[in-house]
Amino acid sequence: MKMECEWCNSSNVNAVTDSVFWELPDGSRAIEIRETPTHSCGDCNMIYQSESLVKEIEDQLFLIDCKQIGKVITYEELMKIPRLLKRNYFDFSS
């Protein structure tokens, strides 16, 4: 499947991994999530995460005990943390 840049519609987009910085749901602090799947556009130089990935990260942070997370975590480590609930029952978007 050919990717298209969400910002400039270019097809010159590569899948890479990068660090992102995320505020925890309770607003207490921000963390660095390393090795996060990311899109990088060679034409407009935008580096971004897909909307589905953003939702996946936000849901995971909402459903786990964030006290387990240090200042830095990899995306894979974050997604392996067991959830306290099976799904986000407060998300009415779907």
PDB file of N, CA, C and O in Angstrom, residues 48-92:
ATOM      1  N   TYR A  48       5.402  12.877  11.262  1.00  0.00           N
ATOM      2  CA  TYR A  48       4.154  12.769  12.006  1.00  0.00           C
ATOM      3  C   TYR A  48       3.759  11.312  12.210  1.00  0.00           C
ATOM      4  O   TYR A  48       4.282  10.413  11.561  1.00  0.00           O
ATOM      5  N   GLN A  49       2.803  11.101  13.108  1.00  0.00           N
ATOM      6  CA  GLN A  49       2.235   9.786  13.368  1.00  0.00           C
ATOM      7  C   GLN A  49       0.822   9.757  12.781  1.00  0.00           C
ATOM      8  O   GLN A  49       0.137  10.772  12.767  1.00  0.00           O
ATOM      9  N   SER A  50       0.407   8.586  12.331  1.00  0.00           N
ATOM     10  CA  SER A  50      -0.944   8.454  11.784  1.00  0.00           C
ATOM     11  C   SER A  50      -1.971   8.662  12.894  1.00  0.00           C
ATOM     12  O   SER A  50      -1.687   8.464  14.080  1.00  0.00           O
ATOM     13  N   GLU A  51      -3.175   9.053  12.508  1.00  0.00           N
ATOM     14  CA  GLU A  51      -4.243   9.260  13.481  1.00  0.00           C
ATOM     15  C   GLU A  51      -4.549   7.980  14.253  1.00  0.00           C
ATOM     16  O   GLU A  51      -4.827   8.027  15.448  1.00  0.00           O
ATOM     17  N   SER A  52      -4.500   6.847  13.570  1.00  0.00           N
ATOM     18  CA  SER A  52      -4.784   5.571  14.250  1.00  0.00           C
ATOM     19  C   SER A  52      -3.726   5.257  15.293  1.00  0.00           C
ATOM     20  O   SER A  52      -4.025   4.735  16.366  1.00  0.00           O
ATOM     21  N   LEU A  53      -2.458   5.587  15.020  1.00  0.00           N
ATOM     22  CA  LEU A  53      -1.397   5.346  15.990  1.00  0.00           C
ATOM     23  C   LEU A  53      -1.537   6.283  17.186  1.00  0.00           C
ATOM     24  O   LEU A  53      -1.347   5.870  18.327  1.00  0.00           O
ATOM     25  N   VAL A  54      -1.887   7.545  16.932  1.00  0.00           N
ATOM     26  CA  VAL A  54      -2.098   8.504  18.015  1.00  0.00           C
ATOM     27  C   VAL A  54      -3.201   7.990  18.944  1.00  0.00           C
ATOM     28  O   VAL A  54      -3.045   7.997  20.170  1.00  0.00           O
ATOM     29  N   LYS A  55      -4.291   7.511  18.367  1.00  0.00           N
ATOM     30  CA  LYS A  55      -5.390   6.972  19.174  1.00  0.00           C
ATOM     31  C   LYS A  55      -4.938   5.746  19.962  1.00  0.00           C
ATOM     32  O   LYS A  55      -5.280   5.588  21.134  1.00  0.00           O
ATOM     33  N   GLU A  56      -4.143   4.892  19.338  1.00  0.00           N
ATOM     34  CA  GLU A  56      -3.638   3.694  20.006  1.00  0.00           C
ATOM     35  C   GLU A  56      -2.783   4.056  21.218  1.00  0.00           C
ATOM     36  O   GLU A  56      -2.938   3.483  22.301  1.00  0.00           O
ATOM     37  N   ILE A  57      -1.901   5.041  21.065  1.00  0.00           N
ATOM     38  CA  ILE A  57      -1.051   5.484  22.176  1.00  0.00           C
ATOM     39  C   ILE A  57      -1.906   6.126  23.273  1.00  0.00           C
ATOM     40  O   ILE A  57      -1.733   5.826  24.464  1.00  0.00           O
ATOM     41  N   GLU A  58      -2.828   7.002  22.891  1.00  0.00           N
ATOM     42  CA  GLU A  58      -3.669   7.668  23.885  1.00  0.00           C
ATOM     43  C   GLU A  58      -4.523   6.664  24.653  1.00  0.00           C
ATOM     44  O   GLU A  58      -4.658   6.770  25.879  1.00  0.00           O
ATOM     45  N   ASP A  59      -5.104   5.698  23.951  1.00  0.00           N
ATOM     46  CA  ASP A  59      -5.889   4.664  24.634  1.00  0.00           C
ATOM     47  C   ASP A  59      -5.025   3.872  25.603  1.00  0.00           C
ATOM     48  O   ASP A  59      -5.428   3.607  26.737  1.00  0.00           O
ATOM     49  N   GLN A  60      -3.841   3.479  25.163  1.00  0.00           N
ATOM     50  CA  GLN A  60      -2.954   2.691  26.026  1.00  0.00           C
ATOM     51  C   GLN A  60      -2.597   3.483  27.282  1.00  0.00           C
ATOM     52  O   GLN A  60      -2.657   2.953  28.389  1.00  0.00           O
ATOM     53  N   LEU A  61      -2.230   4.745  27.125  1.00  0.00           N
ATOM     54  CA  LEU A  61      -1.869   5.554  28.289  1.00  0.00           C
ATOM     55  C   LEU A  61      -3.052   5.756  29.230  1.00  0.00           C
ATOM     56  O   LEU A  61      -2.881   5.847  30.444  1.00  0.00           O
ATOM     57  N   PHE A  62      -4.250   5.817  28.681  1.00  0.00           N
ATOM     58  CA  PHE A  62      -5.449   5.995  29.485  1.00  0.00           C
ATOM     59  C   PHE A  62      -5.805   4.726  30.265  1.00  0.00           C
ATOM     60  O   PHE A  62      -6.382   4.789  31.340  1.00  0.00           O
ATOM     61  N   LEU A  63      -5.423   3.563  29.726  1.00  0.00           N
ATOM     62  CA  LEU A  63      -5.869   2.285  30.280  1.00  0.00           C
ATOM     63  C   LEU A  63      -4.825   1.537  31.100  1.00  0.00           C
ATOM     64  O   LEU A  63      -5.077   0.424  31.545  1.00  0.00           O
ATOM     65  N   ILE A  64      -3.664   2.125  31.310  1.00  0.00           N
ATOM     66  CA  ILE A  64      -2.628   1.465  32.102  1.00  0.00           C
ATOM     67  C   ILE A  64      -2.325   2.296  33.348  1.00  0.00           C
ATOM     68  O   ILE A  64      -2.753   3.442  33.477  1.00  0.00           O
ATOM     69  N   ASP A  65      -1.561   1.707  34.251  1.00  0.00           N
ATOM     70  CA  ASP A  65      -1.075   2.430  35.423  1.00  0.00           C
ATOM     71  C   ASP A  65       0.179   3.189  34.998  1.00  0.00           C
ATOM     72  O   ASP A  65       1.252   2.597  34.872  1.00  0.00           O
ATOM     73  N   CYS A  66       0.056   4.472  34.737  1.00  0.00           N
ATOM     74  CA  CYS A  66       1.157   5.270  34.203  1.00  0.00           C
ATOM     75  C   CYS A  66       2.289   5.472  35.212  1.00  0.00           C
ATOM     76  O   CYS A  66       3.367   5.918  34.833  1.00  0.00           O
ATOM     77  N   LYS A  67       2.057   5.120  36.470  1.00  0.00           N
ATOM     78  CA  LYS A  67       3.118   5.232  37.464  1.00  0.00           C
ATOM     79  C   LYS A  67       4.248   4.258  37.173  1.00  0.00           C
ATOM     80  O   LYS A  67       5.364   4.434  37.653  1.00  0.00           O
ATOM     81  N   GLN A  68       3.967   3.229  36.367  1.00  0.00           N
ATOM     82  CA  GLN A  68       4.987   2.242  35.980  1.00  0.00           C
ATOM     83  C   GLN A  68       5.982   2.804  34.973  1.00  0.00           C
ATOM     84  O   GLN A  68       7.049   2.234  34.774  1.00  0.00           O
ATOM     85  N   ILE A  69       5.617   3.902  34.325  1.00  0.00           N
ATOM     86  CA  ILE A  69       6.424   4.439  33.237  1.00  0.00           C
ATOM     87  C   ILE A  69       7.413   5.455  33.777  1.00  0.00           C
ATOM     88  O   ILE A  69       7.044   6.376  34.504  1.00  0.00           O
ATOM     89  N   GLY A  70       8.676   5.291  33.367  1.00  0.00           N
ATOM     90  CA  GLY A  70       9.695   6.285  33.704  1.00  0.00           C
ATOM     91  C   GLY A  70       9.600   7.469  32.754  1.00  0.00           C
ATOM     92  O   GLY A  70       8.592   7.670  32.087  1.00  0.00           O
ATOM     93  N   LYS A  71      10.671   8.230  32.669  1.00  0.00           N
ATOM     94  CA  LYS A  71      10.687   9.395  31.785  1.00  0.00           C
ATOM     95  C   LYS A  71      10.774   8.987  30.320  1.00  0.00           C
ATOM     96  O   LYS A  71      10.368   9.736  29.442  1.00  0.00           O
ATOM     97  N   VAL A  72      11.337   7.800  30.069  1.00  0.00           N
ATOM     98  CA  VAL A  72      11.549   7.328  28.705  1.00  0.00           C
ATOM     99  C   VAL A  72      11.102   5.872  28.608  1.00  0.00           C
ATOM    100  O   VAL A  72      11.353   5.074  29.514  1.00  0.00           O
ATOM    101  N   ILE A  73      10.435   5.529  27.501  1.00  0.00           N
ATOM    102  CA  ILE A  73       9.990   4.163  27.250  1.00  0.00           C
ATOM    103  C   ILE A  73       9.959   3.969  25.730  1.00  0.00           C
ATOM    104  O   ILE A  73       9.773   4.943  24.994  1.00  0.00           O
ATOM    105  N   THR A  74      10.142   2.740  25.269  1.00  0.00           N
ATOM    106  CA  THR A  74       9.985   2.507  23.836  1.00  0.00           C
ATOM    107  C   THR A  74       8.512   2.263  23.540  1.00  0.00           C
ATOM    108  O   THR A  74       7.735   1.874  24.426  1.00  0.00           O
ATOM    109  N   TYR A  75       8.141   2.461  22.302  1.00  0.00           N
ATOM    110  CA  TYR A  75       6.762   2.220  21.872  1.00  0.00           C
ATOM    111  C   TYR A  75       6.372   0.772  22.166  1.00  0.00           C
ATOM    112  O   TYR A  75       5.298   0.508  22.703  1.00  0.00           O
ATOM    113  N   GLU A  76       7.241  -0.153  21.842  1.00  0.00           N
ATOM    114  CA  GLU A  76       6.945  -1.575  22.055  1.00  0.00           C
ATOM    115  C   GLU A  76       6.749  -1.887  23.537  1.00  0.00           C
ATOM    116  O   GLU A  76       5.821  -2.602  23.910  1.00  0.00           O
ATOM    117  N   GLU A  77       7.602  -1.340  24.398  1.00  0.00           N
ATOM    118  CA  GLU A  77       7.460  -1.557  25.843  1.00  0.00           C
ATOM    119  C   GLU A  77       6.141  -0.979  26.348  1.00  0.00           C
ATOM    120  O   GLU A  77       5.455  -1.607  27.156  1.00  0.00           O
ATOM    121  N   LEU A  78       5.789   0.209  25.864  1.00  0.00           N
ATOM    122  CA  LEU A  78       4.536   0.850  26.274  1.00  0.00           C
ATOM    123  C   LEU A  78       3.335  -0.022  25.921  1.00  0.00           C
ATOM    124  O   LEU A  78       2.448  -0.233  26.732  1.00  0.00           O
ATOM    125  N   MET A  79       3.329  -0.532  24.708  1.00  0.00           N
ATOM    126  CA  MET A  79       2.176  -1.294  24.253  1.00  0.00           C
ATOM    127  C   MET A  79       2.080  -2.668  24.921  1.00  0.00           C
ATOM    128  O   MET A  79       1.016  -3.283  24.911  1.00  0.00           O
ATOM    129  N   LYS A  80       3.152  -3.133  25.557  1.00  0.00           N
ATOM    130  CA  LYS A  80       3.139  -4.424  26.259  1.00  0.00           C
ATOM    131  C   LYS A  80       2.665  -4.317  27.705  1.00  0.00           C
ATOM    132  O   LYS A  80       2.405  -5.332  28.346  1.00  0.00           O
ATOM    133  N   ILE A  81       2.545  -3.099  28.227  1.00  0.00           N
ATOM    134  CA  ILE A  81       2.101  -2.931  29.612  1.00  0.00           C
ATOM    135  C   ILE A  81       0.639  -3.379  29.700  1.00  0.00           C
ATOM    136  O   ILE A  81      -0.203  -2.935  28.925  1.00  0.00           O
ATOM    137  N   PRO A  82       0.338  -4.275  30.650  1.00  0.00           N
ATOM    138  CA  PRO A  82      -1.047  -4.763  30.772  1.00  0.00           C
ATOM    139  C   PRO A  82      -2.029  -3.638  31.099  1.00  0.00           C
ATOM    140  O   PRO A  82      -1.746  -2.753  31.908  1.00  0.00           O
ATOM    141  N   ARG A  83      -3.189  -3.702  30.472  1.00  0.00           N
ATOM    142  CA  ARG A  83      -4.235  -2.708  30.680  1.00  0.00           C
ATOM    143  C   ARG A  83      -5.069  -3.041  31.912  1.00  0.00           C
ATOM    144  O   ARG A  83      -5.280  -4.208  32.227  1.00  0.00           O
ATOM    145  N   LEU A  84      -5.550  -1.998  32.566  1.00  0.00           N
ATOM    146  CA  LEU A  84      -6.437  -2.166  33.712  1.00  0.00           C
ATOM    147  C   LEU A  84      -7.858  -2.466  33.250  1.00  0.00           C
ATOM    148  O   LEU A  84      -8.637  -3.101  33.962  1.00  0.00           O
ATOM    149  N   LEU A  85      -8.240  -1.976  32.067  1.00  0.00           N
ATOM    150  CA  LEU A  85      -9.532  -2.248  31.435  1.00  0.00           C
ATOM    151  C   LEU A  85      -9.256  -2.788  30.034  1.00  0.00           C
ATOM    152  O   LEU A  85      -8.209  -2.524  29.460  1.00  0.00           O
ATOM    153  N   LYS A  86     -10.211  -3.510  29.462  1.00  0.00           N
ATOM    154  CA  LYS A  86     -10.023  -4.072  28.123  1.00  0.00           C
ATOM    155  C   LYS A  86     -10.062  -3.015  27.035  1.00  0.00           C
ATOM    156  O   LYS A  86      -9.413  -3.136  26.013  1.00  0.00           O
ATOM    157  N   ARG A  87     -10.890  -1.984  27.236  1.00  0.00           N
ATOM    158  CA  ARG A  87     -11.015  -0.944  26.231  1.00  0.00           C
ATOM    159  C   ARG A  87     -11.332   0.376  26.913  1.00  0.00           C
ATOM    160  O   ARG A  87     -11.677   0.415  28.086  1.00  0.00           O
ATOM    161  N   ASN A  88     -11.251   1.437  26.146  1.00  0.00           N
ATOM    162  CA  ASN A  88     -11.550   2.774  26.653  1.00  0.00           C
ATOM    163  C   ASN A  88     -13.058   2.992  26.589  1.00  0.00           C
ATOM    164  O   ASN A  88     -13.596   3.334  25.538  1.00  0.00           O
ATOM    165  N   TYR A  89     -13.730   2.789  27.681  1.00  0.00           N
ATOM    166  CA  TYR A  89     -15.191   2.929  27.733  1.00  0.00           C
ATOM    167  C   TYR A  89     -15.651   4.383  27.689  1.00  0.00           C
ATOM    168  O   TYR A  89     -16.841   4.658  27.627  1.00  0.00           O
ATOM    169  N   PHE A  90     -14.704   5.317  27.740  1.00  0.00           N
ATOM    170  CA  PHE A  90     -15.031   6.734  27.693  1.00  0.00           C
ATOM    171  C   PHE A  90     -14.861   7.312  26.300  1.00  0.00           C
ATOM    172  O   PHE A  90     -15.064   8.498  26.084  1.00  0.00           O
ATOM    173  N   ASP A  91     -14.474   6.492  25.340  1.00  0.00           N
ATOM    174  CA  ASP A  91     -14.304   6.934  23.955  1.00  0.00           C
ATOM    175  C   ASP A  91     -15.606   6.648  23.200  1.00  0.00           C
ATOM    176  O   ASP A  91     -15.929   5.504  22.917  1.00  0.00           O
ATOM    177  N   PHE A  92     -16.303   7.707  22.875  1.00  0.00           N
ATOM    178  CA  PHE A  92     -17.594   7.575  22.200  1.00  0.00           C
ATOM    179  C   PHE A  92     -17.485   7.845  20.697  1.00  0.00           C
ATOM    180  O   PHE A  92     -18.482   7.975  20.013  1.00  0.00           O
TER     181      PHE A  92
END
